[in-house]
C-alpha cells in the first residue's frame, strides 16, 4: 500500500477513536435530571448478574434483589464472554410539568438480546419491548449506530430496567440518553464517520 494511504488510514482511525473517547468523556450518571435544556448524558447503571436466567422484571422491580445490585464504575460496560443475563437499573427525573420524549441509545450493533421496562411515578410497569440480532428488520436499529428506544417520560421520576444477554462474541454495552435533536445530530455524525471509514477501506483495498 502506498505510504500516503497508510497515513490516511491511520488518521481516519485516530479521528474515529478520538470521537469515541470524546463521547465517553461526557457526563455520566445513574440518575439523570431532565429539564428544558437537557441534551444528552451517559448512564452508569447499577448491575445485577443472573447466571441462571430465571429472574423476572416483576421480582427485580419488587426490590427482592436490591442489595445484590452493584454500581457500575463507568458508562462503557464490559462483561467478556459471560453468558449470564445482566439486569441494568437507572432512573430519569423529568423536572418539567409535562411529558418529555427522549431517546435511549444502546451503542451496540450485534447484541443477542436486550429488553427494557419502565416504571412510571404512579407505579405502572410498562414493557418497552426487546431488540437484538434475532429480531430482523427492527426499525430501532441503524447500521451506523446500533439500537435505540424512544422513551416518553411523564413528570416525576421514572425507573428503568434493562435485561441484556449475548452469545455473539464478547459482551459490551454503553447506554446514552438523548433529546431528539441531540440524537438526530449524533446519527448524522455517525453516518458521516461510518461512510468516511468505509471509503478509506475501499481506497486501501484498491491500492493494496
mmCIF file of C-alpha atoms in Angstrom:
data_model
loop_
_atom_site.group_PDB
_atom_site.id
_atom_site.type_symbol
_atom_site.label_atom_id
_atom_site.label_comp_id
_atom_site.label_asym_id
_atom_site.label_seq_id
_atom_site.Cartn_x
_atom_site.Cartn_y
_atom_site.Cartn_z
ATOM 1 C CA UNK A 1 0.000 0.000 0.000
ATOM 2 C CA UNK A 2 1.395 3.475 -0.822
ATOM 3 C CA UNK A 3 2.750 5.426 2.159
ATOM 4 C CA UNK A 4 0.180 8.247 1.881
ATOM 5 C CA UNK A 5 -2.679 5.723 2.037
ATOM 6 C CA UNK A 6 -1.235 4.190 5.209
ATOM 7 C CA UNK A 7 -1.066 7.659 6.730
ATOM 8 C CA UNK A 8 -4.654 8.356 5.647
ATOM 9 C CA UNK A 9 -5.874 5.103 7.208
ATOM 10 C CA UNK A 10 -4.052 5.873 10.454
ATOM 11 C CA UNK A 11 -5.510 9.360 10.611
ATOM 12 C CA UNK A 12 -9.014 8.066 9.913
ATOM 13 C CA UNK A 13 -8.760 5.548 12.755
ATOM 14 C CA UNK A 14 -7.362 8.254 15.052
ATOM 15 C CA UNK A 15 -10.302 10.569 14.277
ATOM 16 C CA UNK A 16 -12.817 7.794 14.985
ATOM 17 C CA UNK A 17 -11.099 6.848 18.270
ATOM 18 C CA UNK A 18 -10.897 10.487 19.372
ATOM 19 C CA UNK A 19 -14.597 10.940 18.663
ATOM 20 C CA UNK A 20 -15.470 7.805 20.655
ATOM 21 C CA UNK A 21 -13.425 8.948 23.663
ATOM 22 C CA UNK A 22 -14.969 12.417 23.398
ATOM 23 C CA UNK A 23 -18.453 10.925 23.686
ATOM 24 C CA UNK A 24 -17.409 8.689 26.585
ATOM 25 C CA UNK A 25 -15.989 11.738 28.326
ATOM 26 C CA UNK A 26 -19.394 13.356 28.552
ATOM 27 C CA UNK A 27 -21.120 13.491 31.938
ATOM 28 C CA UNK A 28 -22.140 10.029 33.156
ATOM 29 C CA UNK A 29 -24.682 9.428 35.892
ATOM 30 C CA UNK A 30 -27.028 6.791 37.365
ATOM 31 C CA UNK A 31 -29.887 9.243 37.968
ATOM 32 C CA UNK A 32 -30.410 11.728 35.163
ATOM 33 C CA UNK A 33 -32.195 15.035 35.625
ATOM 34 C CA UNK A 34 -34.117 16.211 32.561
ATOM 35 C CA UNK A 35 -35.268 19.792 32.052
ATOM 36 C CA UNK A 36 -35.847 22.070 29.059
ATOM 37 C CA UNK A 37 -32.080 22.424 28.458
ATOM 38 C CA UNK A 38 -31.265 18.697 28.501
ATOM 39 C CA UNK A 39 -29.224 17.449 25.545
ATOM 40 C CA UNK A 40 -27.535 14.124 26.392
ATOM 41 C CA UNK A 41 -25.958 12.079 29.179
ATOM 42 C CA UNK A 42 -24.155 8.762 29.535
ATOM 43 C CA UNK A 43 -25.790 6.400 32.034
ATOM 44 C CA UNK A 44 -23.912 4.485 34.723
ATOM 45 C CA UNK A 45 -26.492 1.920 35.883
ATOM 46 C CA UNK A 46 -26.475 -0.454 38.810
ATOM 47 C CA UNK A 47 -25.947 -4.069 37.689
ATOM 48 C CA UNK A 48 -27.303 -7.446 38.761
ATOM 49 C CA UNK A 49 -25.877 -10.727 37.386
ATOM 50 C CA UNK A 50 -28.404 -13.502 36.699
ATOM 51 C CA UNK A 51 -26.414 -16.661 35.930
ATOM 52 C CA UNK A 52 -29.492 -18.894 35.721
ATOM 53 C CA UNK A 53 -31.613 -16.564 33.529
ATOM 54 C CA UNK A 54 -34.506 -17.061 35.970
ATOM 55 C CA UNK A 55 -35.149 -13.554 37.343
ATOM 56 C CA UNK A 56 -38.176 -11.643 36.056
ATOM 57 C CA UNK A 57 -38.840 -7.924 35.722
ATOM 58 C CA UNK A 58 -41.627 -8.136 38.317
ATOM 59 C CA UNK A 59 -39.467 -9.625 41.070
ATOM 60 C CA UNK A 60 -36.475 -7.422 40.227
ATOM 61 C CA UNK A 61 -38.667 -4.300 40.406
ATOM 62 C CA UNK A 62 -40.192 -5.585 43.667
ATOM 63 C CA UNK A 63 -36.917 -4.936 45.491
ATOM 64 C CA UNK A 64 -36.069 -8.561 46.279
ATOM 65 C CA UNK A 65 -32.614 -8.202 44.705
ATOM 66 C CA UNK A 66 -31.913 -4.546 45.559
ATOM 67 C CA UNK A 67 -28.965 -5.388 47.828
ATOM 68 C CA UNK A 68 -27.407 -7.558 45.097
ATOM 69 C CA UNK A 69 -27.202 -4.716 42.580
ATOM 70 C CA UNK A 70 -23.729 -3.258 42.204
ATOM 71 C CA UNK A 71 -22.941 0.218 40.818
ATOM 72 C CA UNK A 72 -21.061 0.254 37.526
ATOM 73 C CA UNK A 73 -17.785 2.154 37.578
ATOM 74 C CA UNK A 74 -18.092 3.669 34.105
ATOM 75 C CA UNK A 75 -20.648 4.050 31.285
ATOM 76 C CA UNK A 76 -18.829 1.615 28.976
ATOM 77 C CA UNK A 77 -19.857 -1.797 30.359
ATOM 78 C CA UNK A 78 -17.845 -4.918 29.526
ATOM 79 C CA UNK A 79 -18.814 -8.477 30.516
ATOM 80 C CA UNK A 80 -16.422 -10.564 28.406
ATOM 81 C CA UNK A 81 -17.851 -13.839 27.090
ATOM 82 C CA UNK A 82 -20.072 -14.395 30.142
ATOM 83 C CA UNK A 83 -23.418 -15.902 29.044
ATOM 84 C CA UNK A 84 -25.269 -14.675 32.144
ATOM 85 C CA UNK A 85 -28.177 -12.280 31.884
ATOM 86 C CA UNK A 86 -27.361 -8.835 33.251
ATOM 87 C CA UNK A 87 -30.025 -6.569 34.723
ATOM 88 C CA UNK A 88 -29.314 -2.844 34.476
ATOM 89 C CA UNK A 89 -31.228 -0.278 36.532
ATOM 90 C CA UNK A 90 -31.249 3.518 36.182
ATOM 91 C CA UNK A 91 -33.574 6.459 36.926
ATOM 92 C CA UNK A 92 -34.604 9.528 34.966
ATOM 93 C CA UNK A 93 -36.191 12.559 36.645
ATOM 94 C CA UNK A 94 -38.413 14.678 34.401
ATOM 95 C CA UNK A 95 -38.480 18.007 36.251
ATOM 96 C CA UNK A 96 -40.928 19.569 33.783
ATOM 97 C CA UNK A 97 -44.729 19.601 34.362
ATOM 98 C CA UNK A 98 -45.410 17.838 31.063
ATOM 99 C CA UNK A 99 -44.189 14.608 29.338
ATOM 100 C CA UNK A 100 -40.787 14.584 27.670
ATOM 101 C CA UNK A 101 -39.660 12.466 24.695
ATOM 102 C CA UNK A 102 -36.096 11.156 24.848
ATOM 103 C CA UNK A 103 -34.055 8.532 23.022
ATOM 104 C CA UNK A 104 -32.093 5.770 24.768
ATOM 105 C CA UNK A 105 -29.130 4.678 22.641
ATOM 106 C CA UNK A 106 -27.550 1.278 23.324
ATOM 107 C CA UNK A 107 -24.376 1.922 21.305
ATOM 108 C CA UNK A 108 -24.207 -1.742 20.318
ATOM 109 C CA UNK A 109 -24.875 -3.342 16.925
ATOM 110 C CA UNK A 110 -24.596 -7.103 17.413
ATOM 111 C CA UNK A 111 -26.175 -7.829 20.775
ATOM 112 C CA UNK A 112 -28.245 -11.027 21.027
ATOM 113 C CA UNK A 113 -30.977 -9.716 23.314
ATOM 114 C CA UNK A 114 -31.869 -6.551 25.207
ATOM 115 C CA UNK A 115 -35.264 -5.903 26.784
ATOM 116 C CA UNK A 116 -36.392 -2.716 28.512
ATOM 117 C CA UNK A 117 -39.091 -1.975 31.110
ATOM 118 C CA UNK A 118 -40.171 1.323 32.655
ATOM 119 C CA UNK A 119 -41.829 2.029 35.992
ATOM 120 C CA UNK A 120 -43.724 5.324 35.977
ATOM 121 C CA UNK A 121 -44.018 7.612 39.029
ATOM 122 C CA UNK A 122 -47.520 6.191 39.680
ATOM 123 C CA UNK A 123 -46.089 2.648 39.854
ATOM 124 C CA UNK A 124 -47.293 1.500 36.420
ATOM 125 C CA UNK A 125 -44.932 -1.080 34.889
ATOM 126 C CA UNK A 126 -44.539 -0.982 31.095
ATOM 127 C CA UNK A 127 -42.716 -3.448 28.847
ATOM 128 C CA UNK A 128 -40.966 -1.364 26.156
ATOM 129 C CA UNK A 129 -40.014 -4.385 24.072
ATOM 130 C CA UNK A 130 -36.896 -6.277 23.036
ATOM 131 C CA UNK A 131 -34.199 -5.700 20.429
ATOM 132 C CA UNK A 132 -31.379 -7.897 19.202
ATOM 133 C CA UNK A 133 -29.858 -9.842 16.351
ATOM 134 C CA UNK A 134 -32.657 -12.485 16.109
ATOM 135 C CA UNK A 135 -35.274 -9.742 15.590
ATOM 136 C CA UNK A 136 -34.715 -8.908 11.931
ATOM 137 C CA UNK A 137 -35.931 -5.712 10.289
ATOM 138 C CA UNK A 138 -36.271 -3.763 13.546
ATOM 139 C CA UNK A 139 -36.766 -0.045 12.870
ATOM 140 C CA UNK A 140 -34.877 0.692 16.111
ATOM 141 C CA UNK A 141 -31.627 -0.472 14.501
ATOM 142 C CA UNK A 142 -29.203 1.603 12.411
ATOM 143 C CA UNK A 143 -26.053 0.092 10.880
ATOM 144 C CA UNK A 144 -24.004 3.181 11.729
ATOM 145 C CA UNK A 145 -25.261 3.455 15.292
ATOM 146 C CA UNK A 146 -26.808 0.297 16.759
ATOM 147 C CA UNK A 147 -30.113 0.005 18.656
ATOM 148 C CA UNK A 148 -32.227 2.681 20.322
ATOM 149 C CA UNK A 149 -35.535 3.161 22.160
ATOM 150 C CA UNK A 150 -37.855 6.177 22.061
ATOM 151 C CA UNK A 151 -38.991 6.978 25.612
ATOM 152 C CA UNK A 152 -41.901 9.117 26.785
ATOM 153 C CA UNK A 153 -41.305 10.353 30.335
ATOM 154 C CA UNK A 154 -44.211 11.593 32.478
ATOM 155 C CA UNK A 155 -43.449 14.316 35.037
ATOM 156 C CA UNK A 156 -41.555 12.967 38.040
ATOM 157 C CA UNK A 157 -39.071 10.115 38.387
ATOM 158 C CA UNK A 158 -39.240 7.047 36.143
ATOM 159 C CA UNK A 159 -37.241 3.908 36.881
ATOM 160 C CA UNK A 160 -35.903 1.802 34.024
ATOM 161 C CA UNK A 161 -34.793 -1.807 33.999
ATOM 162 C CA UNK A 162 -32.920 -3.477 31.156
ATOM 163 C CA UNK A 163 -32.122 -7.186 30.735
ATOM 164 C CA UNK A 164 -29.185 -7.948 28.474
ATOM 165 C CA UNK A 165 -27.569 -11.173 27.319
ATOM 166 C CA UNK A 166 -25.259 -12.065 24.479
ATOM 167 C CA UNK A 167 -23.750 -15.097 22.778
ATOM 168 C CA UNK A 168 -22.313 -13.178 19.816
ATOM 169 C CA UNK A 169 -18.675 -12.716 20.818
ATOM 170 C CA UNK A 170 -17.731 -10.556 23.786
ATOM 171 C CA UNK A 171 -20.438 -8.705 25.662
ATOM 172 C CA UNK A 172 -20.200 -4.923 25.963
ATOM 173 C CA UNK A 173 -22.759 -2.155 26.193
ATOM 174 C CA UNK A 174 -22.991 1.608 26.722
ATOM 175 C CA UNK A 175 -26.260 3.413 27.459
ATOM 176 C CA UNK A 176 -26.708 7.025 26.425
ATOM 177 C CA UNK A 177 -29.765 9.246 26.814
ATOM 178 C CA UNK A 178 -30.507 11.953 24.206
ATOM 179 C CA UNK A 179 -33.016 14.617 23.384
ATOM 180 C CA UNK A 180 -34.496 14.018 19.890
ATOM 181 C CA UNK A 181 -32.388 16.857 18.432
ATOM 182 C CA UNK A 182 -29.196 15.563 20.025
ATOM 183 C CA UNK A 183 -29.869 12.014 18.808
ATOM 184 C CA UNK A 184 -30.563 13.248 15.270
ATOM 185 C CA UNK A 185 -27.275 15.177 15.215
ATOM 186 C CA UNK A 186 -25.323 12.201 16.583
ATOM 187 C CA UNK A 187 -26.883 9.873 13.999
ATOM 188 C CA UNK A 188 -25.828 12.174 11.154
ATOM 189 C CA UNK A 189 -22.298 12.455 12.570
ATOM 190 C CA UNK A 190 -22.009 8.681 12.884
ATOM 191 C CA UNK A 191 -23.198 8.188 9.302
ATOM 192 C CA UNK A 192 -20.510 10.600 8.054
ATOM 193 C CA UNK A 193 -17.792 8.859 10.099
ATOM 194 C CA UNK A 194 -19.009 5.421 9.017
ATOM 195 C CA UNK A 195 -19.037 6.462 5.353
ATOM 196 C CA UNK A 196 -15.573 8.018 5.651
ATOM 197 C CA UNK A 197 -14.210 4.849 7.264
ATOM 198 C CA UNK A 198 -15.697 2.640 4.527
ATOM 199 C CA UNK A 199 -14.271 4.975 1.901
ATOM 200 C CA UNK A 200 -10.763 4.711 3.373
ATOM 201 C CA UNK A 201 -11.068 0.913 3.464
ATOM 202 C CA UNK A 202 -12.199 0.836 -0.174
ATOM 203 C CA UNK A 203 -9.289 3.031 -1.311
ATOM 204 C CA UNK A 204 -6.839 0.938 0.712
ATOM 205 C CA UNK A 205 -8.215 -2.261 -0.847
ATOM 206 C CA UNK A 206 -7.915 -0.888 -4.388
ATOM 207 C CA UNK A 207 -4.315 0.231 -3.962
ATOM 208 C CA UNK A 208 -3.105 -2.653 -1.805
#
